[in-house]
mmCIF file of C-alpha atoms in Angstrom:
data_model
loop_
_atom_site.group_PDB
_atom_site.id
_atom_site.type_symbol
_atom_site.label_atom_id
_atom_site.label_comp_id
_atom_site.label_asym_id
_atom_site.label_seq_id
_atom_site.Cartn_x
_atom_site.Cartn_y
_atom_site.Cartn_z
ATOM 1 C CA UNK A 1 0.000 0.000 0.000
ATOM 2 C CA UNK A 2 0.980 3.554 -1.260
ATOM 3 C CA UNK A 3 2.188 5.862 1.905
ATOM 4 C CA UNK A 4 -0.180 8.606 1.899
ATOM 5 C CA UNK A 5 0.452 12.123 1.889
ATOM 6 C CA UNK A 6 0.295 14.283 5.333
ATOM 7 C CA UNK A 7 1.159 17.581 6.056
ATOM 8 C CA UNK A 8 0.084 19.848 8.728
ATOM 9 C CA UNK A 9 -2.804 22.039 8.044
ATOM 10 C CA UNK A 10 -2.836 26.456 8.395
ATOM 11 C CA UNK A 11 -3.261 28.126 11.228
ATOM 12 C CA UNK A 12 -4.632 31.511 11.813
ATOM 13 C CA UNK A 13 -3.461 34.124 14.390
ATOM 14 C CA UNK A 14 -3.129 37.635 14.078
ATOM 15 C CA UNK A 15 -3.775 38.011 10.491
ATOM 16 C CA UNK A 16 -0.985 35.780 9.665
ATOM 17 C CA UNK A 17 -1.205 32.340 7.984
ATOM 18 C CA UNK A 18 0.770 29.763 9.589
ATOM 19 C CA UNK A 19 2.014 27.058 8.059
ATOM 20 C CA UNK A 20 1.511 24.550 11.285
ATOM 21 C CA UNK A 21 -0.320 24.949 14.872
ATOM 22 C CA UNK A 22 3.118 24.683 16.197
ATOM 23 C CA UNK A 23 4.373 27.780 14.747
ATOM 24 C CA UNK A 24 0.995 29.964 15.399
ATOM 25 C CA UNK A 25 1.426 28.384 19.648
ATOM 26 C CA UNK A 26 4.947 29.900 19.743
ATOM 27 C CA UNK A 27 3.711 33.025 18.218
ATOM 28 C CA UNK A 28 1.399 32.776 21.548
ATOM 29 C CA UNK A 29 3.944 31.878 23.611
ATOM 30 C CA UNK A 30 6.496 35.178 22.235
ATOM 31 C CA UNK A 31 3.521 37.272 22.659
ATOM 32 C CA UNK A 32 1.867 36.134 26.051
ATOM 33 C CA UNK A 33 5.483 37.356 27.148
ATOM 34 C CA UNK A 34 5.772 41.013 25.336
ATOM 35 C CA UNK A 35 8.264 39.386 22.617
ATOM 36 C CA UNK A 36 8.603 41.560 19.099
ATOM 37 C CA UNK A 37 8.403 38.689 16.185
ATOM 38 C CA UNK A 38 7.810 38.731 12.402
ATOM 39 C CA UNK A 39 6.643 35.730 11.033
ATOM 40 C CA UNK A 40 8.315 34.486 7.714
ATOM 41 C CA UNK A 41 9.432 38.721 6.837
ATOM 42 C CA UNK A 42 11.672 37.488 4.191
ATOM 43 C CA UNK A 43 13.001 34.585 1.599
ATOM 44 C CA UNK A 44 16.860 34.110 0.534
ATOM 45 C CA UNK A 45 18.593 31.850 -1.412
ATOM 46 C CA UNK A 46 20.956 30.027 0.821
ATOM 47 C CA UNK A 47 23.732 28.260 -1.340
ATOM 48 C CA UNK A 48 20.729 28.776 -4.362
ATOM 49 C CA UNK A 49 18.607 27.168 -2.332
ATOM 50 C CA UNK A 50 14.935 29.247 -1.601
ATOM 51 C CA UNK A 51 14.819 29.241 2.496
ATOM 52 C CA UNK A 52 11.921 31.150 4.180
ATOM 53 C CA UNK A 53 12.783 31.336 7.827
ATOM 54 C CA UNK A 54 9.507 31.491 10.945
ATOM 55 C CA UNK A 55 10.897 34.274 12.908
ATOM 56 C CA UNK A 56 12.758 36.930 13.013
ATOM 57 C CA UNK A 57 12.382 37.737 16.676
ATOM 58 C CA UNK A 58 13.449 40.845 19.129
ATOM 59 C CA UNK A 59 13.467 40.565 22.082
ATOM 60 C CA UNK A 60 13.312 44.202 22.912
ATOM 61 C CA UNK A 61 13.080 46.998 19.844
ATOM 62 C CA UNK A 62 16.504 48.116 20.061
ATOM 63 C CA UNK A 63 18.939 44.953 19.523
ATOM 64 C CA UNK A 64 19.359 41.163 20.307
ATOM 65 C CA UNK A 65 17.120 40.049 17.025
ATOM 66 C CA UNK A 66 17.866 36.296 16.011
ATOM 67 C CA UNK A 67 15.814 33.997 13.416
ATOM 68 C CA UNK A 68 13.961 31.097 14.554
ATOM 69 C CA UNK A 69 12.898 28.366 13.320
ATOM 70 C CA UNK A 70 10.236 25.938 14.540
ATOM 71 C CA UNK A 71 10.498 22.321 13.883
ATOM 72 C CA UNK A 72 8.388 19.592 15.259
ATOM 73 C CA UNK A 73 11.772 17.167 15.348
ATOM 74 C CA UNK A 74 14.781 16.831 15.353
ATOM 75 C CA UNK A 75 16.547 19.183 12.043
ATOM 76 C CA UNK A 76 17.814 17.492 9.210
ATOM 77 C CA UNK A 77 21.332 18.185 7.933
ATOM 78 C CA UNK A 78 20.038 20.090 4.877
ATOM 79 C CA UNK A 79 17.942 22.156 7.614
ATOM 80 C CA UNK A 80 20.833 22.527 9.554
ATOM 81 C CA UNK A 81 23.221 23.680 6.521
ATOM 82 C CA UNK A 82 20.560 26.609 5.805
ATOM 83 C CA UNK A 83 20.024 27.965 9.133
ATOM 84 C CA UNK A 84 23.819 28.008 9.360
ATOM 85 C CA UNK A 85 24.194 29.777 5.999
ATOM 86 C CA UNK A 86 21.187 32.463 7.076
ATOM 87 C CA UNK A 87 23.133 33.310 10.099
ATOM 88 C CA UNK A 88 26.146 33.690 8.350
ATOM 89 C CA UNK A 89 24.520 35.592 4.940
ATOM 90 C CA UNK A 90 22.726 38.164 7.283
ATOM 91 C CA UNK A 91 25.023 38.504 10.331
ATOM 92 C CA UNK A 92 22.086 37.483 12.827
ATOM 93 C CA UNK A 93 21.870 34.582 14.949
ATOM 94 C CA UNK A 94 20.059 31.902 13.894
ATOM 95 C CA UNK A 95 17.967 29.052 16.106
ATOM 96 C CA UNK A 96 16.537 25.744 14.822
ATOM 97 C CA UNK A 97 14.447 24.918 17.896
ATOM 98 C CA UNK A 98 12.348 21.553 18.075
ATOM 99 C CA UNK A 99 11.737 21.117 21.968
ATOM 100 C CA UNK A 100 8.352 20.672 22.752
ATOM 101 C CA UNK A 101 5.896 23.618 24.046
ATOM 102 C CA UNK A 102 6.701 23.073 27.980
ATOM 103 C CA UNK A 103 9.379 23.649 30.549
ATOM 104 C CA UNK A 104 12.321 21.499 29.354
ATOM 105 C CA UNK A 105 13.734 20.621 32.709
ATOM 106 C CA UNK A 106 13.037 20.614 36.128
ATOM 107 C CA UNK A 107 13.622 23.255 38.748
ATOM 108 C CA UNK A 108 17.537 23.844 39.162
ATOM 109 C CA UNK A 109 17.902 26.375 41.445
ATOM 110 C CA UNK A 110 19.224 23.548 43.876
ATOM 111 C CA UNK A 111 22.408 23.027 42.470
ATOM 112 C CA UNK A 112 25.344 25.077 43.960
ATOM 113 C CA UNK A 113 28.381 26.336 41.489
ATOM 114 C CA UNK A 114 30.547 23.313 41.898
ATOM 115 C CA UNK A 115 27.278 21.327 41.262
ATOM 116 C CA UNK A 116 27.080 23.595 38.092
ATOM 117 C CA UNK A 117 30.417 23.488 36.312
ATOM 118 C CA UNK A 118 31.723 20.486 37.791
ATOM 119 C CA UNK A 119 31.483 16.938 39.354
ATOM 120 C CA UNK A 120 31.181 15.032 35.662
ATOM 121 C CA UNK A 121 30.020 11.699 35.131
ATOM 122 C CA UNK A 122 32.206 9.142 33.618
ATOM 123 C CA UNK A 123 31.175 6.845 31.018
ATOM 124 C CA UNK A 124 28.698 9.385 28.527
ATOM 125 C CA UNK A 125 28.828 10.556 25.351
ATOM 126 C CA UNK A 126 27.225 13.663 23.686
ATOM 127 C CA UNK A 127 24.545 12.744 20.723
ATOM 128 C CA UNK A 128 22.968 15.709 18.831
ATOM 129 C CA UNK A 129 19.546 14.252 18.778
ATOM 130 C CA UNK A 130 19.022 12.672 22.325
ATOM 131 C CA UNK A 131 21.637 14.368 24.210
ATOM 132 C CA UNK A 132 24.392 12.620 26.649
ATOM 133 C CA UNK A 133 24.576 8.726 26.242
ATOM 134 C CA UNK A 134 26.596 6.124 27.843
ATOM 135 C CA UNK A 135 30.322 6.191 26.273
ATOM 136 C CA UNK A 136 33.357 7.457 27.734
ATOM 137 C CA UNK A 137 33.209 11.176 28.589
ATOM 138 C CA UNK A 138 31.961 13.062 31.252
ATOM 139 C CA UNK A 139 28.810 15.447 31.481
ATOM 140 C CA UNK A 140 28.157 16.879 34.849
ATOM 141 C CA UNK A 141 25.555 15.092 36.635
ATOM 142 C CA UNK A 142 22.531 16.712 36.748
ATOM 143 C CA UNK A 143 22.424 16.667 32.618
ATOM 144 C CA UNK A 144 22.222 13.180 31.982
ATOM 145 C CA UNK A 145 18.575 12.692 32.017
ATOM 146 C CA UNK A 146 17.672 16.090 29.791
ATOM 147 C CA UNK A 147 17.290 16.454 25.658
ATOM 148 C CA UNK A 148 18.719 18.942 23.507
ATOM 149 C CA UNK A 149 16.357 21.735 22.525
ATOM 150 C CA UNK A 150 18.083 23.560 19.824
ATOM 151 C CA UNK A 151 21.257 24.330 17.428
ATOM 152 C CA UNK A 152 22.342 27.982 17.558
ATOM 153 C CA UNK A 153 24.140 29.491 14.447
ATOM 154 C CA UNK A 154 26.396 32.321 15.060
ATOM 155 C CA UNK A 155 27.488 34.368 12.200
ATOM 156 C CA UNK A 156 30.841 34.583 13.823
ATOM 157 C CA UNK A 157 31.227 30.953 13.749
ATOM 158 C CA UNK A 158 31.127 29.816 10.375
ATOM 159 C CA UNK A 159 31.011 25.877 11.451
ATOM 160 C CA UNK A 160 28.292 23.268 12.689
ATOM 161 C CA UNK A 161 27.211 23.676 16.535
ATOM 162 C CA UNK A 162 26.535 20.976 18.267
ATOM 163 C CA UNK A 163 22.989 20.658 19.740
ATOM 164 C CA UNK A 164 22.510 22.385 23.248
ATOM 165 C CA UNK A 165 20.738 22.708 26.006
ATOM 166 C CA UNK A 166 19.050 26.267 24.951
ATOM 167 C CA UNK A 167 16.271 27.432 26.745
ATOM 168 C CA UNK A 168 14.061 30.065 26.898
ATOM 169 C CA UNK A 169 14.627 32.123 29.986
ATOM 170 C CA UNK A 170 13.988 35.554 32.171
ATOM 171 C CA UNK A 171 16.531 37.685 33.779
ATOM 172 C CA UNK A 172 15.391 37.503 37.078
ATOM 173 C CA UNK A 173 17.270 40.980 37.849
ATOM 174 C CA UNK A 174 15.017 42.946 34.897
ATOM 175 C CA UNK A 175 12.867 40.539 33.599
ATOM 176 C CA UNK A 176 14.521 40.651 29.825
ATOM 177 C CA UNK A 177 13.845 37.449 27.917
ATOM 178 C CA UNK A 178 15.971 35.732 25.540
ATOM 179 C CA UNK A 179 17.125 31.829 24.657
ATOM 180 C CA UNK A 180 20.050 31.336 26.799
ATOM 181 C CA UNK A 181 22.265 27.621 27.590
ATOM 182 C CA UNK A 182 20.566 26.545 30.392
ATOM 183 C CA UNK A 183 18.331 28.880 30.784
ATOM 184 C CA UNK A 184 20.896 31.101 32.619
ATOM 185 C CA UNK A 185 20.397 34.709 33.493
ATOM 186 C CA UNK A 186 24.058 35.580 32.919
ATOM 187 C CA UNK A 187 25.200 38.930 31.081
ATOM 188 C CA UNK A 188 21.989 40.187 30.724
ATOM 189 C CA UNK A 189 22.361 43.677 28.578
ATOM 190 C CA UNK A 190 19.783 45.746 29.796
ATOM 191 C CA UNK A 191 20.807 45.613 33.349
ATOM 192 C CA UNK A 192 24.381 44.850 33.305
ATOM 193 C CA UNK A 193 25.738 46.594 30.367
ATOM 194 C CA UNK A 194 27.654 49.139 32.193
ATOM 195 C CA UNK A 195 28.253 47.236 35.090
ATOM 196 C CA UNK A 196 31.616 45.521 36.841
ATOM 197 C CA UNK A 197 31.355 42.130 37.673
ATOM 198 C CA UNK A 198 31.900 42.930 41.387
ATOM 199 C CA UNK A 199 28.751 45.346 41.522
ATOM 200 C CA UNK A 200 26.283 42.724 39.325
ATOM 201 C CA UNK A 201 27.253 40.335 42.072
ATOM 202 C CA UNK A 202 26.939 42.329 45.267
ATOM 203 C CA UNK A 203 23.034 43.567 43.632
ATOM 204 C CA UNK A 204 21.739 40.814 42.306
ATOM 205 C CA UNK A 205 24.153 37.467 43.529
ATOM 206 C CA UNK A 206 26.282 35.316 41.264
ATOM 207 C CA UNK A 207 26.005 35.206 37.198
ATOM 208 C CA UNK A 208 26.086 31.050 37.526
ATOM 209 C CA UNK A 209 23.752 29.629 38.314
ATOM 210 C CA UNK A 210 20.978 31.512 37.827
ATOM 211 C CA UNK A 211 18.225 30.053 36.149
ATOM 212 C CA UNK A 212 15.306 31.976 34.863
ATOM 213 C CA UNK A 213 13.715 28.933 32.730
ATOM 214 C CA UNK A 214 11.108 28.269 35.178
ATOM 215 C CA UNK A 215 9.675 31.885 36.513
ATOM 216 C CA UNK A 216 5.818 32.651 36.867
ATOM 217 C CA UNK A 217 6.153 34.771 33.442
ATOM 218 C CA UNK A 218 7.628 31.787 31.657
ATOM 219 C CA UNK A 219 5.786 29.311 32.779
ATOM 220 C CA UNK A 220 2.283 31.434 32.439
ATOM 221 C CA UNK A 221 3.875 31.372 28.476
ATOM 222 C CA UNK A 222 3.620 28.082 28.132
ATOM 223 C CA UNK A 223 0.266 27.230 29.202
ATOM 224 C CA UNK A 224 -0.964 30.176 27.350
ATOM 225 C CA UNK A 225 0.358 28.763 23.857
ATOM 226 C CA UNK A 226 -0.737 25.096 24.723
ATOM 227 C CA UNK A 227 -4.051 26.116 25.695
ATOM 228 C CA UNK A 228 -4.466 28.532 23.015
ATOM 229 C CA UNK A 229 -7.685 27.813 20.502
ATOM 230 C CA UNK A 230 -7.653 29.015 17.009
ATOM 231 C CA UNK A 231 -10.914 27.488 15.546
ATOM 232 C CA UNK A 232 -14.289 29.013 14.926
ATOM 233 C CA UNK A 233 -12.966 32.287 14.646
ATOM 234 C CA UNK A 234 -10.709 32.278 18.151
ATOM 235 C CA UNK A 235 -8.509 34.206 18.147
ATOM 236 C CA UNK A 236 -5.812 32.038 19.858
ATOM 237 C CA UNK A 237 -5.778 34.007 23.135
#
């Protein structure tokens, strides 16, 4: 018997045509949480290949814009080869993100520094797809049981990533959003930009860790885009 053809079917939300639910529930998610996007603002040829990109995203209206894309799995290579030449061809950061619409780990705010950097596991190997597997090399600990989220293209990098743990996250010192490893709060720009590392710490306590991947805002963000309805003439709110 002949495979049939599937393919996921349009979404509307804010006057734009999505080309899958997914896509139109992270357009929730971004704007449950004050985030600037454009959806699909402009086609290149990567390598003479057409590429229309989701996103273009900005997290405030000033800087830190980066493309996203939304995939339902894990990337292909050919995926992977034109986010990486998008990034590169327009000097902005590009993400291939294909976690699913909730909180991709646990709370964290347990784990001390040493906990943080240090006290690897022996016997794992990194995987792109499903993260750190048994082999011989040595992830910390509390890492072992989580899956990638993402690839991030820089343009200054003009090589393949490996997959990452890349989360969306909140400062927890100014509430600025943005994708982060680990959801960490680190250098956030708003807040810190003129700042010595001695004065961030003594206002608002160590750079690492400090995860923001699990505050009220974010995780009000997810519900909102799982829960959101876009039949009957909803309007996905």
């Amino acid at each position: 018997m002949a495979a049939k053809s599937i393919r996921p079917i349009e979404t509307r939300y804010k006057g734009y045509r999505f080309r899958s639910r997914l896509e139109a529930r992270w357009a929730v998610f971004m704007d449950h949480l004050g985030i600037l996007w454009d959806y699909e603002p402009q086609g290149y040829l990567v390598d003479g290949q057409p590429y229309l990109p989701d996103f273009l995203v900005r997290p405030d209206d000033k800087d830190g814009a980066f493309w996203l894309e939304i995939k339902g799995s894990f990337p292909t290579e050919g995926e992977r080869l034109k986010a990486r030449g998008l990034a590169e061809g327009t000097g902005i950061t590009a993400f291939i993100y294909w976690a699913k619409l909730e909180p991709p780990a646990p709370s964290l705010a347990h784990l001390a520094h040493d906990e943080y950097v240090g006290a690897h596991e022996p016997g794992y190997v990194w995987t792109d797809d499903q993260g750190w597997r048994q082999y011989p090399t040595q992830p910390p600990a509390w890492q072992i049981d989580l899956t990638p989220t993402a690839f991030s293209y820089s343009p200054k990098r003009a090589k393949e990533e490996k997959s990452d743990f890349l989360w969306w996250a909140e400062c927890t010192a100014c509430g600025y959003i943005k994708i982060s490893r680990h959801g960490q709060r680190a250098w956030c720009p708003p807040k810190f930009k003129e700042l010595p590392l001695e004065e961030i710490e003594r206002r608002f306590g160590p750079l690492y860790p400090c995860f923001g991947h699990r505050t009220p805002r974010i995780l009000a963000a997810y519900e909102a885009a799982r829960s959101a309805r876009f039949e009957h003439g909803e309007s996905g709110a």
